[in-house]
Amino acid sequence: MKKTSTRLADGRELVYYDLRDDTVRDAVDRRPLERTVTTSEVRRDPLLGDSVAVASHRQGRTYHPPADQCPLCPSAGERLSEIPDSSYDVVVFENRFPSLAGDSGRCEVVCFTSDHEASFADLSEEQARLVLDAWTDRTSELSHLPSVEQVFCFENRGAEIGVTLGHPHGQIYAYPFTTPRTALMLRSLAAHKDATGGENLFDAVLEDELAGERVVLEGEHWAAFVPYAAHWPYEVHLYPKRRVPDLLGLDEAARTEFPKVYLELLRRFDRIFGEGEPPTPYIAAWHQAPFGQLEEFEGVTRDDFALHLELFTIRRTSGKLKFLAGSESGMNVFINDVPPEHAAERLREVASS
């Protein structure tokens, strides 16, 4: 992998990740952009104890542009985009309309390929490995920013999810706090460790799932399963078999196997609802240990946390979506229409090969 860092016309950082070491990236952003002005502010809810990012400048972000005006495609002639060069393998840049900025963190966009019509599932294993390497590098870089406590790499795919740009891409949020979902995991981890005299909850969950009926696929270094208490109609958790706290901890064997396993999962997701159905909308979310202090989670260290990816769709059956209504949105109590065992069986049936 070759990494080339540059700046866009308004001062935002852009980084090319290339498969070839001899690739030259010297294209200049020719757009007449003024420096980005953000109004991002993090406010803490005194009753719930969580945080909300208030970012009014995002109201003006690009919304469903036609394909020939996509800001994530390479620049071509006088059609200038966020990527100054005429081609790229993988590129990462600071979001022009970030939810988090400055002392409130940072937001980046990750473009998986220059092919506007592709999806992550269309990537080759070599390309998918490059994305993994980019995620890992950005996790490392962002973790060193003084305002950052947790790094979250994710992909929203599909208009049903709320995606406003059709180009295959994901995002990275660098939070100035430990997110509520991660805090819940850490509290459960601490309680289990205390109650069992030191047993790791992530290890116990993975061991139980691998011995059960909800395994979707398993490699030498990775395992994918539908969790016992899945919140979403079709939800898969992908774990490295050797527990590590973050992407930086993966060894070469796990990195080499990841593209094959992950691409297989994504291709199965596109087959869940049968031939002729539109691509399955999904969210793919990496869960990594926070880089901040964990004193409030007594007895827990970063190494107790288990890196894993959660992949899920809001489509519950052909032509029908699961909406977060009263119980889910009002009280955070999920109701799942698809038994996890049935979801796992379906995902095993639709092997892409």
Short mmCIF file of C-alpha atoms in Angstrom, two decimals:
data_model
loop_
_atom_site.label_atom_id
_atom_site.label_comp_id
_atom_site.label_asym_id
_atom_site.label_seq_id
_atom_site.Cartn_x
_atom_site.Cartn_y
_atom_site.Cartn_z
CA MET A 1 0.00 0.00 0.00
CA LYS A 2 1.20 3.50 -0.87
CA LYS A 3 -0.19 6.44 1.11
CA THR A 4 -0.17 10.00 -0.25
CA SER A 5 -1.50 12.88 1.82
CA THR A 6 -2.51 16.21 0.26
CA ARG A 7 -4.85 19.16 0.84
CA LEU A 8 -8.04 20.25 -0.88
CA ALA A 9 -8.60 23.86 -1.91
CA ASP A 10 -10.32 24.72 1.37
CA GLY A 11 -7.59 23.18 3.52
CA ARG A 12 -9.19 19.82 4.29
CA GLU A 13 -6.92 16.78 4.30
CA LEU A 14 -7.24 14.14 1.57
CA VAL A 15 -5.32 10.85 1.57
CA TYR A 16 -4.89 8.46 -1.37
CA TYR A 17 -4.32 4.75 -0.66
CA ASP A 18 -2.91 2.98 -3.72
CA LEU A 19 -2.22 -0.65 -4.56
CA ARG A 20 0.88 0.25 -6.61
CA ASP A 21 3.93 1.76 -4.95
CA ASP A 22 4.86 3.73 -8.07
CA THR A 23 1.57 5.66 -8.29
CA VAL A 24 2.06 9.43 -8.34
CA ARG A 25 -0.62 11.67 -6.81
CA ASP A 26 0.11 15.32 -7.60
CA ALA A 27 -3.23 16.58 -8.94
CA VAL A 28 -4.29 19.93 -7.48
CA ASP A 29 -7.82 20.80 -6.38
CA ARG A 30 -8.79 23.55 -8.86
CA ARG A 31 -12.11 24.48 -7.25
CA PRO A 32 -12.50 28.03 -5.87
CA LEU A 33 -13.47 26.88 -2.38
CA GLU A 34 -13.46 29.01 0.73
CA ARG A 35 -12.42 27.43 4.01
CA THR A 36 -15.11 25.20 5.52
CA VAL A 37 -17.02 26.78 8.39
CA THR A 38 -18.76 24.39 10.77
CA THR A 39 -21.12 24.90 13.68
CA SER A 40 -20.65 21.48 15.26
CA GLU A 41 -21.34 21.38 18.99
CA VAL A 42 -21.61 18.40 21.36
CA ARG A 43 -24.26 18.75 24.08
CA ARG A 44 -24.66 16.32 26.96
CA ASP A 45 -28.14 15.19 28.00
CA PRO A 46 -28.28 15.56 31.80
CA LEU A 47 -31.02 12.93 32.20
CA LEU A 48 -29.75 10.19 29.90
CA GLY A 49 -26.07 10.98 30.31
CA ASP A 50 -25.41 10.66 26.57
CA SER A 51 -24.27 13.24 24.03
CA VAL A 52 -25.89 14.82 20.98
CA ALA A 53 -24.00 16.51 18.15
CA VAL A 54 -25.74 19.67 16.95
CA ALA A 55 -24.54 20.54 13.43
CA SER A 56 -26.86 22.98 11.65
CA HIS A 57 -24.44 23.48 8.74
CA ARG A 58 -25.27 19.95 7.54
CA GLN A 59 -28.64 21.19 6.27
CA GLY A 60 -26.80 22.42 3.18
CA ARG A 61 -24.97 19.18 2.35
CA THR A 62 -25.13 17.62 -1.10
CA TYR A 63 -28.38 15.68 -1.53
CA HIS A 64 -28.92 12.98 -4.20
CA PRO A 65 -26.99 14.63 -7.06
CA PRO A 66 -27.23 13.09 -10.56
CA ALA A 67 -24.49 10.58 -11.33
CA ASP A 68 -22.63 12.99 -13.61
CA GLN A 69 -22.33 15.47 -10.73
CA CYS A 70 -21.25 12.99 -8.04
CA PRO A 71 -18.69 14.64 -5.73
CA LEU A 72 -17.08 11.27 -4.94
CA CYS A 73 -16.18 10.34 -8.51
CA PRO A 74 -12.72 11.33 -9.78
CA SER A 75 -12.38 14.74 -11.40
CA ALA A 76 -12.64 14.66 -15.20
CA GLY A 77 -11.82 17.65 -17.40
CA GLU A 78 -13.77 20.63 -16.12
CA ARG A 79 -16.03 18.48 -13.92
CA LEU A 80 -14.27 18.95 -10.59
CA SER A 81 -15.08 16.82 -7.56
CA GLU A 82 -13.82 16.21 -4.04
CA ILE A 83 -11.10 14.01 -5.55
CA PRO A 84 -8.71 16.09 -7.71
CA ASP A 85 -7.14 13.13 -9.53
CA SER A 86 -8.67 11.42 -12.56
CA SER A 87 -8.62 7.99 -10.87
CA TYR A 88 -8.06 6.39 -7.49
CA ASP A 89 -8.03 3.06 -5.65
CA VAL A 90 -9.19 4.15 -2.18
CA VAL A 91 -9.34 7.74 -0.96
CA VAL A 92 -10.15 9.31 2.42
CA PHE A 93 -10.87 12.97 3.05
CA GLU A 94 -12.28 15.24 5.72
CA ASN A 95 -16.03 15.59 5.36
CA ARG A 96 -17.07 18.98 3.99
CA PHE A 97 -20.22 18.83 6.13
CA PRO A 98 -19.02 17.11 9.31
CA SER A 99 -21.18 16.18 12.29
CA LEU A 100 -18.08 16.51 14.47
CA ALA A 101 -15.27 19.00 14.01
CA GLY A 102 -12.46 20.72 15.92
CA ASP A 103 -12.64 20.08 19.66
CA SER A 104 -15.79 18.03 19.01
CA GLY A 105 -13.96 15.37 16.98
CA ARG A 106 -13.60 14.72 13.26
CA CYS A 107 -15.53 13.13 10.39
CA GLU A 108 -14.01 11.58 7.27
CA VAL A 109 -15.35 10.06 4.05
CA VAL A 110 -13.90 6.80 2.70
CA CYS A 111 -14.40 6.15 -1.02
CA PHE A 112 -13.99 2.42 -1.66
CA THR A 113 -13.57 2.61 -5.44
CA SER A 114 -13.73 5.15 -8.27
CA ASP A 115 -16.44 3.03 -9.97
CA HIS A 116 -19.70 4.90 -9.33
CA GLU A 117 -21.88 1.89 -10.21
CA ALA A 118 -20.11 -0.62 -7.97
CA SER A 119 -20.73 -1.62 -4.35
CA PHE A 120 -18.39 -2.95 -1.69
CA ALA A 121 -19.52 -6.47 -2.60
CA ASP A 122 -18.21 -5.90 -6.15
CA LEU A 123 -14.66 -5.25 -4.97
CA SER A 124 -11.90 -7.78 -5.51
CA GLU A 125 -10.23 -9.28 -2.46
CA GLU A 126 -7.20 -7.10 -3.17
CA GLN A 127 -9.35 -3.96 -3.20
CA ALA A 128 -11.19 -4.97 -0.02
CA ARG A 129 -7.86 -5.54 1.72
CA LEU A 130 -6.80 -2.03 0.73
CA VAL A 131 -9.96 -0.65 2.36
CA LEU A 132 -9.14 -2.62 5.52
CA ASP A 133 -5.64 -1.15 5.49
CA ALA A 134 -7.08 2.35 5.05
CA TRP A 135 -9.51 1.85 7.97
CA THR A 136 -6.59 0.66 10.09
CA ASP A 137 -4.36 3.57 9.15
CA ARG A 138 -7.08 6.14 9.80
CA THR A 139 -7.85 4.54 13.18
CA SER A 140 -4.19 4.94 14.09
CA GLU A 141 -3.95 8.54 12.83
CA LEU A 142 -7.17 9.73 14.41
CA SER A 143 -6.45 8.08 17.75
CA HIS A 144 -3.55 10.50 18.21
CA LEU A 145 -5.71 13.63 17.94
CA PRO A 146 -6.12 15.17 21.41
CA SER A 147 -9.88 15.56 21.00
CA VAL A 148 -10.52 11.94 19.98
CA GLU A 149 -11.55 9.17 22.38
CA GLN A 150 -13.14 6.60 20.02
CA VAL A 151 -12.86 5.85 16.28
CA PHE A 152 -15.85 4.42 14.42
CA CYS A 153 -15.54 3.14 10.82
CA PHE A 154 -18.85 2.37 9.13
CA GLU A 155 -20.77 2.13 5.87
CA ASN A 156 -24.37 3.16 5.21
CA ARG A 157 -25.62 1.50 2.01
CA GLY A 158 -28.91 2.26 0.28
CA ALA A 159 -31.41 5.10 0.05
CA GLU A 160 -33.61 3.34 2.63
CA ILE A 161 -30.83 3.84 5.17
CA GLY A 162 -30.72 7.56 4.36
CA VAL A 163 -27.70 7.61 2.05
CA THR A 164 -27.61 10.85 0.05
CA LEU A 165 -24.68 9.97 -2.25
CA GLY A 166 -24.96 6.81 -4.35
CA HIS A 167 -21.22 6.34 -4.85
CA PRO A 168 -19.79 3.36 -2.86
CA HIS A 169 -18.37 4.96 0.26
CA GLY A 170 -18.28 4.82 4.02
CA GLN A 171 -17.44 7.20 6.83
CA ILE A 172 -15.26 7.45 9.89
CA TYR A 173 -16.37 9.33 12.99
CA ALA A 174 -13.76 10.21 15.58
CA TYR A 175 -15.71 10.96 18.77
CA PRO A 176 -14.51 13.09 21.70
CA PHE A 177 -16.22 10.65 24.09
CA THR A 178 -16.97 6.95 24.50
CA THR A 179 -20.22 6.25 22.65
CA PRO A 180 -23.26 5.06 24.64
CA ARG A 181 -23.41 1.68 22.88
CA THR A 182 -19.76 0.98 23.65
CA ALA A 183 -20.25 2.10 27.25
CA LEU A 184 -23.05 -0.47 27.62
CA MET A 185 -20.73 -3.20 26.34
CA LEU A 186 -17.99 -2.11 28.74
CA ARG A 187 -20.38 -2.16 31.72
CA SER A 188 -21.56 -5.65 30.80
CA LEU A 189 -17.95 -6.69 30.33
CA ALA A 190 -17.00 -5.36 33.78
CA ALA A 191 -19.98 -6.98 35.49
CA HIS A 192 -19.31 -10.36 33.88
CA LYS A 193 -15.61 -10.21 34.72
CA ASP A 194 -16.44 -9.48 38.35
CA ALA A 195 -19.14 -12.15 38.63
CA THR A 196 -17.04 -14.93 37.06
CA GLY A 197 -13.71 -14.18 38.64
CA GLY A 198 -12.12 -12.82 35.49
CA GLU A 199 -13.86 -14.47 32.51
CA ASN A 200 -14.10 -12.35 29.37
CA LEU A 201 -17.68 -11.83 28.20
CA PHE A 202 -16.77 -11.43 24.52
CA ASP A 203 -14.88 -14.73 24.60
CA ALA A 204 -17.83 -16.45 26.26
CA VAL A 205 -20.31 -15.09 23.71
CA LEU A 206 -18.16 -16.15 20.77
CA GLU A 207 -17.63 -19.63 22.21
CA ASP A 208 -21.36 -20.09 22.81
CA GLU A 209 -22.32 -18.88 19.34
CA LEU A 210 -19.77 -21.10 17.58
CA ALA A 211 -21.26 -24.10 19.37
CA GLY A 212 -24.82 -23.16 18.39
CA GLU A 213 -27.15 -22.97 15.40
CA ARG A 214 -26.75 -19.35 14.39
CA VAL A 215 -23.32 -19.54 12.74
CA VAL A 216 -23.48 -18.14 9.20
CA LEU A 217 -19.93 -18.85 8.07
CA GLU A 218 -16.58 -19.59 9.65
CA GLY A 219 -13.00 -19.29 8.48
CA GLU A 220 -9.72 -20.07 10.14
CA HIS A 221 -9.42 -16.59 11.64
CA TRP A 222 -12.96 -15.11 11.46
CA ALA A 223 -16.43 -16.22 12.49
CA ALA A 224 -19.81 -14.73 11.56
CA PHE A 225 -23.06 -15.44 13.39
CA VAL A 226 -26.53 -14.03 13.99
CA PRO A 227 -26.57 -13.06 17.70
CA TYR A 228 -29.00 -14.67 20.13
CA ALA A 229 -30.76 -11.36 20.80
CA ALA A 230 -30.48 -9.79 17.34
CA HIS A 231 -32.16 -6.39 17.22
CA TRP A 232 -32.60 -6.26 13.44
CA PRO A 233 -34.39 -8.61 10.99
CA TYR A 234 -31.10 -9.79 9.47
CA GLU A 235 -28.08 -9.01 11.63
CA VAL A 236 -24.65 -10.65 11.56
CA HIS A 237 -21.70 -10.12 13.87
CA LEU A 238 -18.23 -10.81 12.48
CA TYR A 239 -15.45 -11.51 15.00
CA PRO A 240 -11.77 -12.31 14.65
CA LYS A 241 -11.22 -15.56 16.56
CA ARG A 242 -8.23 -14.05 18.34
CA ARG A 243 -9.54 -11.22 20.51
CA VAL A 244 -8.00 -7.82 19.77
CA PRO A 245 -9.25 -4.38 20.91
CA ASP A 246 -9.13 -2.64 17.52
CA LEU A 247 -8.15 -2.89 13.87
CA LEU A 248 -4.54 -2.17 14.75
CA GLY A 249 -4.38 -5.45 16.68
CA LEU A 250 -5.20 -7.74 13.75
CA ASP A 251 -2.31 -9.95 12.67
CA GLU A 252 -1.40 -10.60 9.04
CA ALA A 253 -3.26 -13.91 8.90
CA ALA A 254 -6.53 -12.26 9.96
CA ARG A 255 -6.00 -9.36 7.57
CA THR A 256 -5.41 -11.75 4.69
CA GLU A 257 -8.55 -13.79 5.36
CA PHE A 258 -10.86 -10.85 6.09
CA PRO A 259 -11.63 -9.82 2.46
CA LYS A 260 -12.82 -13.28 1.48
CA VAL A 261 -15.07 -13.66 4.52
CA TYR A 262 -16.48 -10.14 4.46
CA LEU A 263 -17.19 -10.09 0.71
CA GLU A 264 -18.99 -13.41 1.09
CA LEU A 265 -21.17 -11.94 3.84
CA LEU A 266 -22.08 -8.88 1.76
CA ARG A 267 -22.92 -11.00 -1.27
CA ARG A 268 -25.17 -13.20 0.83
CA PHE A 269 -26.94 -10.09 2.12
CA ASP A 270 -27.80 -9.18 -1.46
CA ARG A 271 -29.41 -12.62 -1.91
CA ILE A 272 -31.57 -12.70 1.22
CA PHE A 273 -34.78 -11.61 -0.47
CA GLY A 274 -34.38 -13.51 -3.73
CA GLU A 275 -33.50 -12.77 -7.33
CA GLY A 276 -34.86 -9.60 -8.89
CA GLU A 277 -34.95 -7.72 -5.58
CA PRO A 278 -33.11 -4.39 -5.32
CA PRO A 279 -29.79 -4.41 -3.44
CA THR A 280 -30.21 -4.95 0.29
CA PRO A 281 -29.80 -1.73 2.29
CA TYR A 282 -27.47 -2.19 5.23
CA ILE A 283 -25.27 -0.64 7.87
CA ALA A 284 -21.83 -2.14 8.50
CA ALA A 285 -20.27 -0.93 11.75
CA TRP A 286 -16.85 -1.60 13.26
CA HIS A 287 -16.80 -1.65 17.06
CA GLN A 288 -13.40 -0.77 18.50
CA ALA A 289 -12.21 -0.13 22.04
CA PRO A 290 -12.04 3.53 23.07
CA PHE A 291 -8.62 5.12 23.26
CA GLY A 292 -9.56 7.16 26.32
CA GLN A 293 -9.46 6.22 29.97
CA LEU A 294 -11.73 3.42 31.22
CA GLU A 295 -11.65 4.08 34.98
CA GLU A 296 -15.45 4.20 35.22
CA PHE A 297 -15.60 0.59 34.00
CA GLU A 298 -13.92 -0.94 37.02
CA GLY A 299 -11.47 -3.74 36.29
CA VAL A 300 -11.73 -3.42 32.48
CA THR A 301 -8.82 -2.58 30.17
CA ARG A 302 -8.71 -1.91 26.43
CA ASP A 303 -7.43 -5.43 25.86
CA ASP A 304 -10.64 -6.86 27.34
CA PHE A 305 -12.67 -5.36 24.50
CA ALA A 306 -13.21 -7.40 21.33
CA LEU A 307 -13.05 -5.77 17.92
CA HIS A 308 -16.01 -6.87 15.81
CA LEU A 309 -18.15 -5.76 12.90
CA GLU A 310 -21.94 -5.63 13.05
CA LEU A 311 -23.78 -5.88 9.72
CA PHE A 312 -27.54 -5.45 9.57
CA THR A 313 -30.41 -4.45 7.31
CA ILE A 314 -33.64 -2.60 8.03
CA ARG A 315 -35.48 -4.63 5.35
CA ARG A 316 -37.56 -7.31 7.09
CA THR A 317 -39.04 -8.95 4.01
CA SER A 318 -39.47 -8.23 0.32
CA GLY A 319 -40.73 -4.66 -0.12
CA LYS A 320 -41.09 -4.01 3.62
CA LEU A 321 -38.85 -2.10 6.00
CA LYS A 322 -38.53 -2.25 9.75
CA PHE A 323 -39.23 1.19 11.17
CA LEU A 324 -38.16 2.23 14.65
CA ALA A 325 -41.51 3.17 16.14
CA GLY A 326 -42.81 3.63 19.69
CA SER A 327 -41.06 0.85 21.58
CA GLU A 328 -37.74 1.16 19.77
CA SER A 329 -37.49 4.94 19.44
CA GLY A 330 -39.37 5.85 22.61
CA MET A 331 -37.99 3.26 25.03
CA ASN A 332 -35.07 1.61 23.18
CA VAL A 333 -36.76 -1.81 23.43
CA PHE A 334 -36.42 -3.56 20.08
CA ILE A 335 -38.98 -5.94 18.63
CA ASN A 336 -37.59 -8.29 15.98
CA ASP A 337 -39.98 -9.81 13.42
CA VAL A 338 -37.47 -12.43 12.22
CA PRO A 339 -36.26 -15.08 14.71
CA PRO A 340 -32.45 -15.04 14.74
CA GLU A 341 -32.33 -18.78 14.05
CA HIS A 342 -34.40 -18.30 10.88
CA ALA A 343 -32.20 -15.41 9.78
CA ALA A 344 -29.06 -17.52 10.21
CA GLU A 345 -30.62 -20.39 8.27
CA ARG A 346 -31.54 -18.08 5.41
CA LEU A 347 -28.05 -16.57 5.27
CA ARG A 348 -26.54 -20.06 5.08
CA GLU A 349 -28.92 -20.98 2.25
CA VAL A 350 -27.91 -18.05 0.04
CA ALA A 351 -24.20 -18.73 -0.21
CA SER A 352 -22.84 -16.59 -3.04
CA SER A 353 -20.76 -19.36 -4.59
#
